[in-house]
Coordinates of C-alpha atoms in Angstrom, one line a residue:
Chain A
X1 CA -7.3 16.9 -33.9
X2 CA -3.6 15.8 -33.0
X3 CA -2.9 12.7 -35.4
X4 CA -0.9 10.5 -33.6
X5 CA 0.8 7.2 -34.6
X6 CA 1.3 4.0 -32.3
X7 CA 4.4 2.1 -32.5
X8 CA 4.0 -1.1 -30.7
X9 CA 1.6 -3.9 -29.5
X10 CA 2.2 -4.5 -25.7
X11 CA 0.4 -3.7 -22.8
X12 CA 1.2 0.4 -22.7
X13 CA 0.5 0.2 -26.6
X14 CA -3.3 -1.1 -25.9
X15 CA -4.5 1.0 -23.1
X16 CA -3.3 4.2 -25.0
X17 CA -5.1 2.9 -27.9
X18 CA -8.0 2.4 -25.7
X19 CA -7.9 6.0 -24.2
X20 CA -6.7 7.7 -27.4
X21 CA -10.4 5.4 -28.7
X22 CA -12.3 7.7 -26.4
X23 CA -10.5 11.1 -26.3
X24 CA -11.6 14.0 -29.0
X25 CA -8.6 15.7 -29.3
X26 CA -6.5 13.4 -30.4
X27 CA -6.8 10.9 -33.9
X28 CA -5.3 7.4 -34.0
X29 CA -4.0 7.8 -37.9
X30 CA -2.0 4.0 -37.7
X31 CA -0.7 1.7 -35.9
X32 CA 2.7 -0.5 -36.3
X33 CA 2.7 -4.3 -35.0
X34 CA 4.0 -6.8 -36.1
X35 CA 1.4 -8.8 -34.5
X36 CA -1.9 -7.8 -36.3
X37 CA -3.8 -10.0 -34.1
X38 CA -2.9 -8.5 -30.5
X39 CA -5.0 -5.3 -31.9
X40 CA -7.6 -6.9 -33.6
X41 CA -10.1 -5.8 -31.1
X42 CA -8.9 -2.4 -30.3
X43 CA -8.0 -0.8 -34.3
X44 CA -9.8 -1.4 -37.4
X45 CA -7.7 -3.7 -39.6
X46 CA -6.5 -1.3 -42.3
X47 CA -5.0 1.5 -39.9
X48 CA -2.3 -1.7 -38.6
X49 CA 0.5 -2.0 -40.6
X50 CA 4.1 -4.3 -39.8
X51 CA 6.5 -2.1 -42.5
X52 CA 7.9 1.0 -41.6
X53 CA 7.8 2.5 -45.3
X54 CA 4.1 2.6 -45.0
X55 CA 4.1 4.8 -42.1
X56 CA 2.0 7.7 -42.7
X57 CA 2.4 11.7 -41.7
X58 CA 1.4 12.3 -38.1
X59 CA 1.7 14.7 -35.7
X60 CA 3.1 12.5 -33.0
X61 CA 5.1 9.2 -33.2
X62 CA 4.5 7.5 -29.7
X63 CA 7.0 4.2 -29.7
X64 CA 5.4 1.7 -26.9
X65 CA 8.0 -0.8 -27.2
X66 CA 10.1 -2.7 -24.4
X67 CA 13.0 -0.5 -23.3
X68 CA 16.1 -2.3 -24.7
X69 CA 14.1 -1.8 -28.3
X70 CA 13.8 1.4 -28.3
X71 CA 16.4 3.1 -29.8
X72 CA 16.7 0.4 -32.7
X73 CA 12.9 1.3 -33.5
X74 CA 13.9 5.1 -33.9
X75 CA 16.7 4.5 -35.8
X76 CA 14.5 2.5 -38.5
X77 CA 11.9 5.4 -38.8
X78 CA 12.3 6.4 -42.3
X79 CA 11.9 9.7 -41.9
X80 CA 13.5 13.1 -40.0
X81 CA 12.1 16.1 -38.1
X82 CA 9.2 14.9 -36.9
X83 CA 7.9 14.4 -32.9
X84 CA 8.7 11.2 -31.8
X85 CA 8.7 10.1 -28.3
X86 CA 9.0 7.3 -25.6
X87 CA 6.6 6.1 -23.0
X88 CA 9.9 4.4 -20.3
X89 CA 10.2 5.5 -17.3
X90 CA 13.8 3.8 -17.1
X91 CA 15.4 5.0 -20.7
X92 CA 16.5 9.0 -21.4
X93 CA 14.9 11.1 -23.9
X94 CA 18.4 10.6 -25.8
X95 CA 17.5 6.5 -26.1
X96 CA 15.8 7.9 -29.1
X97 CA 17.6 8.7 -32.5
X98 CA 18.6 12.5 -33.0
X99 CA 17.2 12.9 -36.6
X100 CA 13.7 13.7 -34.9
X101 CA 12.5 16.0 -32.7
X102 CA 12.5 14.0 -29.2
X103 CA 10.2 13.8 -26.6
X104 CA 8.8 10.9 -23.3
X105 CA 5.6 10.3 -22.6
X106 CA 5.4 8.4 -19.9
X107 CA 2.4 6.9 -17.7
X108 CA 3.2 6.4 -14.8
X109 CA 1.6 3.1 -13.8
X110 CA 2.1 -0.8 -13.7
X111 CA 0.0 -1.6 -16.8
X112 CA -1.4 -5.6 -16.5
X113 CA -3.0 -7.4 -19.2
X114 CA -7.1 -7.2 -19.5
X115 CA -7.2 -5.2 -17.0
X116 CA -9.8 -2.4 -17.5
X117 CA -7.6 0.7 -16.8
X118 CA -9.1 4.3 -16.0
X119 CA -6.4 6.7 -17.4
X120 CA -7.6 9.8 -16.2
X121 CA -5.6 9.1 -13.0
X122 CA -2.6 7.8 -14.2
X123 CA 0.3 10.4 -13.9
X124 CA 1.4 11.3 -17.0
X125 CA 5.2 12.5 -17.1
X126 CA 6.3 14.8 -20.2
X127 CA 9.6 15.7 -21.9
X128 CA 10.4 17.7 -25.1
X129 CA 13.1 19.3 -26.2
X130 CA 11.4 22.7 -27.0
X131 CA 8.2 24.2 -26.1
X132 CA 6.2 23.8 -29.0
X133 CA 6.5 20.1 -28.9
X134 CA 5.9 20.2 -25.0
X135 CA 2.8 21.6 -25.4
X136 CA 1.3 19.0 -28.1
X137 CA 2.6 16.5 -25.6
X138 CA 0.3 17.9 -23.2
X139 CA -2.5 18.5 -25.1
X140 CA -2.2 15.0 -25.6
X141 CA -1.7 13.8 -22.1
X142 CA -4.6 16.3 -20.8
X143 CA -7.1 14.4 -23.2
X144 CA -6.8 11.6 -21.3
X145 CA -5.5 12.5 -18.2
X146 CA -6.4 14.8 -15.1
X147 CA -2.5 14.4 -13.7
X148 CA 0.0 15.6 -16.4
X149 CA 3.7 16.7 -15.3
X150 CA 6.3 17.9 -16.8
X151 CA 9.4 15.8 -15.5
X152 CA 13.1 16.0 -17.2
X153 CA 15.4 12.7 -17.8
X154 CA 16.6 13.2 -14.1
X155 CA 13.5 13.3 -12.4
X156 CA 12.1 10.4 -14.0
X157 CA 14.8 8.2 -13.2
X158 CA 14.5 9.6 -9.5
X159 CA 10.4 8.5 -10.4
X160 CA 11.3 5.3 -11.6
X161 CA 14.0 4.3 -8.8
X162 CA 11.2 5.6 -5.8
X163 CA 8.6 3.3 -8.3
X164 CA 10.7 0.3 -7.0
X165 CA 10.1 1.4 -3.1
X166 CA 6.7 2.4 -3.0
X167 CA 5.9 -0.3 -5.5
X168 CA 8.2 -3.4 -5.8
X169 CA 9.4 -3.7 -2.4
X170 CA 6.2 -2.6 -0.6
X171 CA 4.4 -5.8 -2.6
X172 CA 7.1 -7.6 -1.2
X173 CA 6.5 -7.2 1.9
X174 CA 2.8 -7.6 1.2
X175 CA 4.1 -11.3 0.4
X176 CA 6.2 -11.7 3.6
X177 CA 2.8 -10.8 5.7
X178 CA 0.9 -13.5 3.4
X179 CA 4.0 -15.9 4.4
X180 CA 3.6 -15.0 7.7
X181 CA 0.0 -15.6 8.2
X182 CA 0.2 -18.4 5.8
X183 CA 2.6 -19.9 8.2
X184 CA 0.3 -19.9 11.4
X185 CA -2.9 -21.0 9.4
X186 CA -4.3 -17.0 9.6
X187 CA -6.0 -16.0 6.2
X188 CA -4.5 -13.4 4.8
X189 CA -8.0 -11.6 4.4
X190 CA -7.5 -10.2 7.5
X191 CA -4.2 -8.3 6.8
X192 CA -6.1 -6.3 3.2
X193 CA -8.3 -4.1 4.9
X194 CA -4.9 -2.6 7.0
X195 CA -3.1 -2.7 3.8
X196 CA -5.9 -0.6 1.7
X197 CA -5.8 1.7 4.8
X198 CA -2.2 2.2 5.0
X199 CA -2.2 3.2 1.2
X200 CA -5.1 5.5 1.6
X201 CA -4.0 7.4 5.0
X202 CA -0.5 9.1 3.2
X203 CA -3.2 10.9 0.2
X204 CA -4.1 13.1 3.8
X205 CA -1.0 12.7 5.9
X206 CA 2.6 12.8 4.9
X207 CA 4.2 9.2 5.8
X208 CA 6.5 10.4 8.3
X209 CA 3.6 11.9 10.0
X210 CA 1.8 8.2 9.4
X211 CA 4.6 5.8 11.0
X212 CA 3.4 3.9 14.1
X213 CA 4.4 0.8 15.4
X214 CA 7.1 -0.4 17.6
X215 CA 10.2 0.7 15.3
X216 CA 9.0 4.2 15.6
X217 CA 8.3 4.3 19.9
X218 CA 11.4 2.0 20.2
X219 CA 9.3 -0.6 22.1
X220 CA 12.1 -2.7 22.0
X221 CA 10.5 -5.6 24.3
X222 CA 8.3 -5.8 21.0
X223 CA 11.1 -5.8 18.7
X224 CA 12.9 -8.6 20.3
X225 CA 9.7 -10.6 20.6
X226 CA 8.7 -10.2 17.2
X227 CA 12.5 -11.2 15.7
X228 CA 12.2 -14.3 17.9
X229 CA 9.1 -14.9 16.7
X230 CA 10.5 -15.0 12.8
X231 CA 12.0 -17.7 10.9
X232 CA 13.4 -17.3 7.9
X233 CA 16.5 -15.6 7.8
X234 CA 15.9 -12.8 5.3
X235 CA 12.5 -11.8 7.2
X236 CA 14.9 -11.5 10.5
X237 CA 17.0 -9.2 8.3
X238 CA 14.2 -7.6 6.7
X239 CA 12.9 -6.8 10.0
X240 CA 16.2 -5.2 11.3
X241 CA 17.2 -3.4 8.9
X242 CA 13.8 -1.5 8.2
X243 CA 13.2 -1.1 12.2
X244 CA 16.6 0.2 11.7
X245 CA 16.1 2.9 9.4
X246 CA 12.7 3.9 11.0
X247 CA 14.2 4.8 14.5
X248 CA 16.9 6.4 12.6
X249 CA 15.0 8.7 10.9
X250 CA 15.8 12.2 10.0
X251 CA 19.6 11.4 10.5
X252 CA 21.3 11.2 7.9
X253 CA 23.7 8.2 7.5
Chain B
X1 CA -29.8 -7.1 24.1
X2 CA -26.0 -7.7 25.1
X3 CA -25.0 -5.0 27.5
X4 CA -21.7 -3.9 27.4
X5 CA -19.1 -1.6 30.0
X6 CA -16.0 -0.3 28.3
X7 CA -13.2 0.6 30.4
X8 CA -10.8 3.6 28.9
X9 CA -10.9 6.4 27.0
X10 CA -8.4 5.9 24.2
X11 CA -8.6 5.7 20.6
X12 CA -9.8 2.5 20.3
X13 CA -12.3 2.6 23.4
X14 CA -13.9 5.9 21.3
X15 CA -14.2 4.0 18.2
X16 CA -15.6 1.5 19.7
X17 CA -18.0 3.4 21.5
X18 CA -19.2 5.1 18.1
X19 CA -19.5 1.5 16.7
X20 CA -21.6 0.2 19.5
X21 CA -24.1 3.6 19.7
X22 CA -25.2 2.6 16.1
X23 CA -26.0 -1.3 16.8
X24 CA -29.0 -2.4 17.9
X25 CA -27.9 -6.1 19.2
X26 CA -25.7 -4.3 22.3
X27 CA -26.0 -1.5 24.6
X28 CA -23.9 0.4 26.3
X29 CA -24.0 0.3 30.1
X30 CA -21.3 2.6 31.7
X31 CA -17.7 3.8 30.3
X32 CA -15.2 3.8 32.8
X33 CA -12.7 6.7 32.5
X34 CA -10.5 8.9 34.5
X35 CA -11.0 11.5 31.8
X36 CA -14.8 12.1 31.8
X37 CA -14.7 14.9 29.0
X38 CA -12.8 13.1 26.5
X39 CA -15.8 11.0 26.3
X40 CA -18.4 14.2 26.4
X41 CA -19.8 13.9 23.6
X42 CA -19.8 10.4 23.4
X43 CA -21.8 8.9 25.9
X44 CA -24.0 10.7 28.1
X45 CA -22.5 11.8 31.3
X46 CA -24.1 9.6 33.9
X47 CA -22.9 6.3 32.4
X48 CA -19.0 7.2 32.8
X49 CA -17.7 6.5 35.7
X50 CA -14.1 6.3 37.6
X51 CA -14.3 4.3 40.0
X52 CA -14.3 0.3 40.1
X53 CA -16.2 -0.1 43.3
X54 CA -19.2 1.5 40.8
X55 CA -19.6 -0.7 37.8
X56 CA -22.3 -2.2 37.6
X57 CA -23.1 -5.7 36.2
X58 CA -22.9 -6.2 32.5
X59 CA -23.1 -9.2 29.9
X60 CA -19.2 -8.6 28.3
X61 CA -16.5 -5.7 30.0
X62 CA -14.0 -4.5 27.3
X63 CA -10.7 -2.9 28.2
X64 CA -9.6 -0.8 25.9
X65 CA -6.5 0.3 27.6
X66 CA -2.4 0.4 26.5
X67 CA -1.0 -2.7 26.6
X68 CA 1.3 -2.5 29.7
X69 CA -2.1 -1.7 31.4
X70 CA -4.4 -4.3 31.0
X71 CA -2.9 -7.0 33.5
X72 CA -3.5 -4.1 36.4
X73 CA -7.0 -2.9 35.0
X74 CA -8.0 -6.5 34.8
X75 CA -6.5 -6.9 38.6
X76 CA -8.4 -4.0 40.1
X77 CA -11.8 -5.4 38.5
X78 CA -14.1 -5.5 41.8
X79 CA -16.2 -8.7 40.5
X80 CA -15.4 -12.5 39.1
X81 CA -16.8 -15.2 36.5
X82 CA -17.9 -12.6 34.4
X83 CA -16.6 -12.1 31.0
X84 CA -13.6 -10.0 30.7
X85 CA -11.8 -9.2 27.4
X86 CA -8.6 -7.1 26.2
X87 CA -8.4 -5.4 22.3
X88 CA -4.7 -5.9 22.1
X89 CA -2.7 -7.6 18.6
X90 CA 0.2 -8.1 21.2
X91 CA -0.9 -9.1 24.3
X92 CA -1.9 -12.7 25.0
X93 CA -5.2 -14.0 26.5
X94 CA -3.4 -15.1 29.8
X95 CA -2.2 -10.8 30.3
X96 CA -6.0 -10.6 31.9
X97 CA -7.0 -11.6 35.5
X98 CA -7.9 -15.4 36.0
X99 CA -10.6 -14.6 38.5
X100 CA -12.7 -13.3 35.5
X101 CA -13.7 -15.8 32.1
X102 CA -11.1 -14.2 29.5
X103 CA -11.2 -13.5 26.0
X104 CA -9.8 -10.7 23.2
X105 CA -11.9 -8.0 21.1
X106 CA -9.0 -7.2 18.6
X107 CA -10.4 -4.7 15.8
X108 CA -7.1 -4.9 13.2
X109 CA -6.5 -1.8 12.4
X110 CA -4.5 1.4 13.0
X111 CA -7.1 3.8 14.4
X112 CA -6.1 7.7 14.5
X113 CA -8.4 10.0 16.9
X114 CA -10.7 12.5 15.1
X115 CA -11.1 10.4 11.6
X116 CA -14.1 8.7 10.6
X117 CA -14.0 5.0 10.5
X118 CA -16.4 2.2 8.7
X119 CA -16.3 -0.4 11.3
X120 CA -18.0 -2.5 9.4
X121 CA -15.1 -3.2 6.9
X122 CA -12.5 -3.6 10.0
X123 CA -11.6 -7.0 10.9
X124 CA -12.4 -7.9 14.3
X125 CA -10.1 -10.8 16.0
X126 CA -12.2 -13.2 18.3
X127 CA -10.9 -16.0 21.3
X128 CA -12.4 -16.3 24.3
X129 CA -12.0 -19.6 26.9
X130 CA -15.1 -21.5 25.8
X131 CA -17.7 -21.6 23.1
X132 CA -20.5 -19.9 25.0
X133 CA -18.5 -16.7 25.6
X134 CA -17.0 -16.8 22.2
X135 CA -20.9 -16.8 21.1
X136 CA -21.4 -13.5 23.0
X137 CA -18.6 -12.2 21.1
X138 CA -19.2 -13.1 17.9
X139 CA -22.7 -11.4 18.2
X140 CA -21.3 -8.1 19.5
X141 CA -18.6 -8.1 16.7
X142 CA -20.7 -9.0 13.9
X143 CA -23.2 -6.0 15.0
X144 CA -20.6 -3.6 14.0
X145 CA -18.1 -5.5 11.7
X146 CA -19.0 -7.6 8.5
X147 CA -15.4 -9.1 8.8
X148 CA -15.3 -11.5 12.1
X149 CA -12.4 -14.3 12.5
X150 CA -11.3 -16.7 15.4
X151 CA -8.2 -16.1 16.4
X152 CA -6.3 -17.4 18.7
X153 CA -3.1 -16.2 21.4
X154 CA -0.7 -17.9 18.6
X155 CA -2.1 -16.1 15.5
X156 CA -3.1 -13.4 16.8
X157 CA 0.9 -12.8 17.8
X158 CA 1.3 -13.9 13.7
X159 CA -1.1 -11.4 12.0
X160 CA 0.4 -8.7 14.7
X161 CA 4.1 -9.5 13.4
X162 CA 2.6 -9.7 9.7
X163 CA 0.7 -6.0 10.4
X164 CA 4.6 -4.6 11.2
X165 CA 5.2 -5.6 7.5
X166 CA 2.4 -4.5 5.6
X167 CA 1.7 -1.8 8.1
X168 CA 4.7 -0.2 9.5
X169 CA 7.1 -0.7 7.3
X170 CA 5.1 0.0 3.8
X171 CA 4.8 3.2 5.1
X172 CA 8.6 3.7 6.2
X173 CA 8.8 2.5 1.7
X174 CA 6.4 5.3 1.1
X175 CA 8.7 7.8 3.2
X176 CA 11.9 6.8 1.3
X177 CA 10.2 7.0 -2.1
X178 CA 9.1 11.1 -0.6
X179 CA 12.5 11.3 -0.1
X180 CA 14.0 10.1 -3.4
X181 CA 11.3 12.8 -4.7
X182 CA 12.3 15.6 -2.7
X183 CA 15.7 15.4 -3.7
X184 CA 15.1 15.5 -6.9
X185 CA 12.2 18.2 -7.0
X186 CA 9.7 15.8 -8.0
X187 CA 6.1 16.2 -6.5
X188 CA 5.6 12.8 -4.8
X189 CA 1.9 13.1 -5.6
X190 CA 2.6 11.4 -9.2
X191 CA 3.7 8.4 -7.0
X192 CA -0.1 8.2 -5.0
X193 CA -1.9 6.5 -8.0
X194 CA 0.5 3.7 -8.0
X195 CA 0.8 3.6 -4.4
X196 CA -3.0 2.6 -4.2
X197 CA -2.6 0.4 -7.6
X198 CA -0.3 -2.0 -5.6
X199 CA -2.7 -1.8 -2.7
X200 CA -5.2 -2.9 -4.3
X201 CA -4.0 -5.3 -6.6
X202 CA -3.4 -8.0 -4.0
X203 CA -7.2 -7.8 -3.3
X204 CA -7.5 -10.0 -6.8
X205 CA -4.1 -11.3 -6.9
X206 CA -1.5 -12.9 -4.7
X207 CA 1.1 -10.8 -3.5
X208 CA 3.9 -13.5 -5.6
X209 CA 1.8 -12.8 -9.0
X210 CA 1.5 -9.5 -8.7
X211 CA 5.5 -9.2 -8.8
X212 CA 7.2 -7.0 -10.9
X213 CA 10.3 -4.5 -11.1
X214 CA 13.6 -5.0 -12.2
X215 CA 14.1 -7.6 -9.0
X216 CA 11.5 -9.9 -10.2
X217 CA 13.0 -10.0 -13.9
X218 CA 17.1 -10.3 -12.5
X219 CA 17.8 -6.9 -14.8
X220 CA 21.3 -6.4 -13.4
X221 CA 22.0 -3.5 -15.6
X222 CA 19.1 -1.3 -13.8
X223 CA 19.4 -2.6 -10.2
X224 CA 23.8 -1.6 -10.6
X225 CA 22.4 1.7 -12.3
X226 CA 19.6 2.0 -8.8
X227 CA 22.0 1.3 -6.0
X228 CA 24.7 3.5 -8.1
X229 CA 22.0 6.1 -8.0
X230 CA 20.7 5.8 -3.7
X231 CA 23.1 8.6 -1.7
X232 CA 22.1 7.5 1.9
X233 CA 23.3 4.3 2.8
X234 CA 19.8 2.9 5.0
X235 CA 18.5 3.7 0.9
X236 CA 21.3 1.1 -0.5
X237 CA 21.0 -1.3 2.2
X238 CA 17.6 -1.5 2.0
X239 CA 17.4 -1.8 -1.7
X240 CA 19.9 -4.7 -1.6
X241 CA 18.1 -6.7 0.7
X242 CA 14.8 -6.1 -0.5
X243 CA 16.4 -7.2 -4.1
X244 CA 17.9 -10.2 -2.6
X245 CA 14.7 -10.8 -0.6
X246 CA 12.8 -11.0 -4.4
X247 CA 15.1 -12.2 -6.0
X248 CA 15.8 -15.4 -3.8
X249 CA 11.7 -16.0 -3.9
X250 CA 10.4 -19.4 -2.7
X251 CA 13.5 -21.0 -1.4
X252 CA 14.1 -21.0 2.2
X253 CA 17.2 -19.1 3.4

């Protein structure tokens, strides 16, 4: 059994406590939080402690805290040579303090409150700075997790910046279609079934390969229809600038 | 038993065909297409035919045809009064004949030739001229879809503008997030899991609510460090306005 200690009480904290619960490979020795109460449910009482003295041997230290808290929490570790990581996507494995051996564990998913999560799908992206601590890491991961990867500082910050496209921005425009219908007293309900499909059809076809519409045959009767047809301003522009880049495609600019 | 003729041979018209061979409220009457064996083993051969002059009567006539084509196909119709309807997003009720009572068929979705579909989850868009022929539709549409809406010329031209953004250009998002991957020799399979996550949150949660990324929270200090990251320019320019778009949320530009 890996013995692994939880730093932290937020969202990523609890649903690796929930997994770790479940998996046999690995132990939950403690956790630290300040706020007993957030884990009440999750941890029997005595394995939560808020004072960093009390903070037992483990094999792992996993600190699940917000990003801009992370390297203040290493620092305060009392102790040295021992595997600590992070679980950002955004912060390099050198957020964390140098006296320990360093590593990222990072799950690569948009983790909501009470929401019942099922980790074995969730990506799991690992970095160590040797191969000994790599493969606890993965041990680790694999426990829980079908899809484990090992991805260096640079590739998860290419991860995390593609995150914003494929996740930020296309719920965006998720909201510009409810604004849309909304606008012309269509329910929404209509538009969900295209937008589970559209997610579905790129796990068989590479989205390039997936692009229809009139941006991509340069209807351009279409386009002009449908940009006369808009109101707001930064839908216009939203409009050009993607039908832009679609008929551009391939070239670079 | 509502009996149907279905002129063309496209995607749509062979999806449709599929649909209605299951249901037990229509039947099929003749298929009218210039291209008898791409319907071969759809429909048996003595019900396709290619010439006008031969339909026969039926209860509802369905043209599945391009859009540029359904004004001519609707022309060329040898009969009048009967009911006479187009599966277009784009094209308007009025596109079809007046000789013939009009209305639109209009299954929402993106259909691709040789992949399985569930009908029954696709939306099917309904308007017809009056209430007795909208009746007829509704009957055939709810044999083969669980998902029926009125819709009419106006939001039908709404949801098609609203499909470009949740359709069209979610996918050109899921391309540059590829990209971003490829160029840093990541697999773009770690991104699928959240591409489908933020599909299918917004079946529990409005697009707004569902919100997050460094947009949503104004974190200045990763969005310089993104657009500082982007090479191609479309990538920047897209990232700006998309961040903008979020960022400037509920009031009207």
């Amino acid at each position: 059994m890996i013995r692994i200690t939880i730093i932290g009480s937020g969202n990523v904290a609890q649903h690796l406590i929930k997994a770790f619960s479940k998996s046999e490979a690995v132990e939950i020795v403690q956790v630290f939080s300040r706020k007993k109460e957030a884990l009440a449910s999750l941890v029997s009482f005595e394995k939560i402690t808020d004072s960093f003295d009390s903070l037992q041997e483990a094999d792992l230290y996993i600190i699940a805290v917000s990003d801009n808290a992370i390297s203040e929490v290493s620092k305060q570790l009392p102790f040295q040579n021992r595997l600590v990581v992070h679980t950002s996507g955004a912060a390099p494995i050198e957020t964390l303090d140098i006296k320990n051996r360093r590593g990222v564990f990072y799950p690569l998913q948009t983790f909501s409150k009470n929401t019942t999560i099922d980790f074995s799908v969730i990506p799991v992206c690992l970095e160590a700075e040797n191969t000994f601590d790599f493969r606890v890491l993965e041990k680790v991961a694999k426990s829980i997790s079908k899809s484990v990867y090992p991805i260096n500082s640079d590739q998860r910050k290419a991860l995390h910046v593609a995150a914003v496209f494929v996740n930020n921005f296309t719920n965006h425009l998720y909201q510009i279609g409810q604004e849309i219908c909304k606008e012309h007293q269509v329910p929404f309900d209509v538009l969900k079934p295209l937008i589970q499909e559209t997610a579905q059809k790129i796990n068989t076809l590479d989205p390039i390969d997936a692009q229809t519409g009139p941006a991509k045959r340069k209807d351009s009767t279409t386009i002009e229809a449908h940009l006369e047809y808009l109101n707001p301003e930064n839908q216009k522009n939203i409009y050009k600038i993607l039908t832009q880049s679609i008929q551009n495609n391939g070239k670079k600019l």
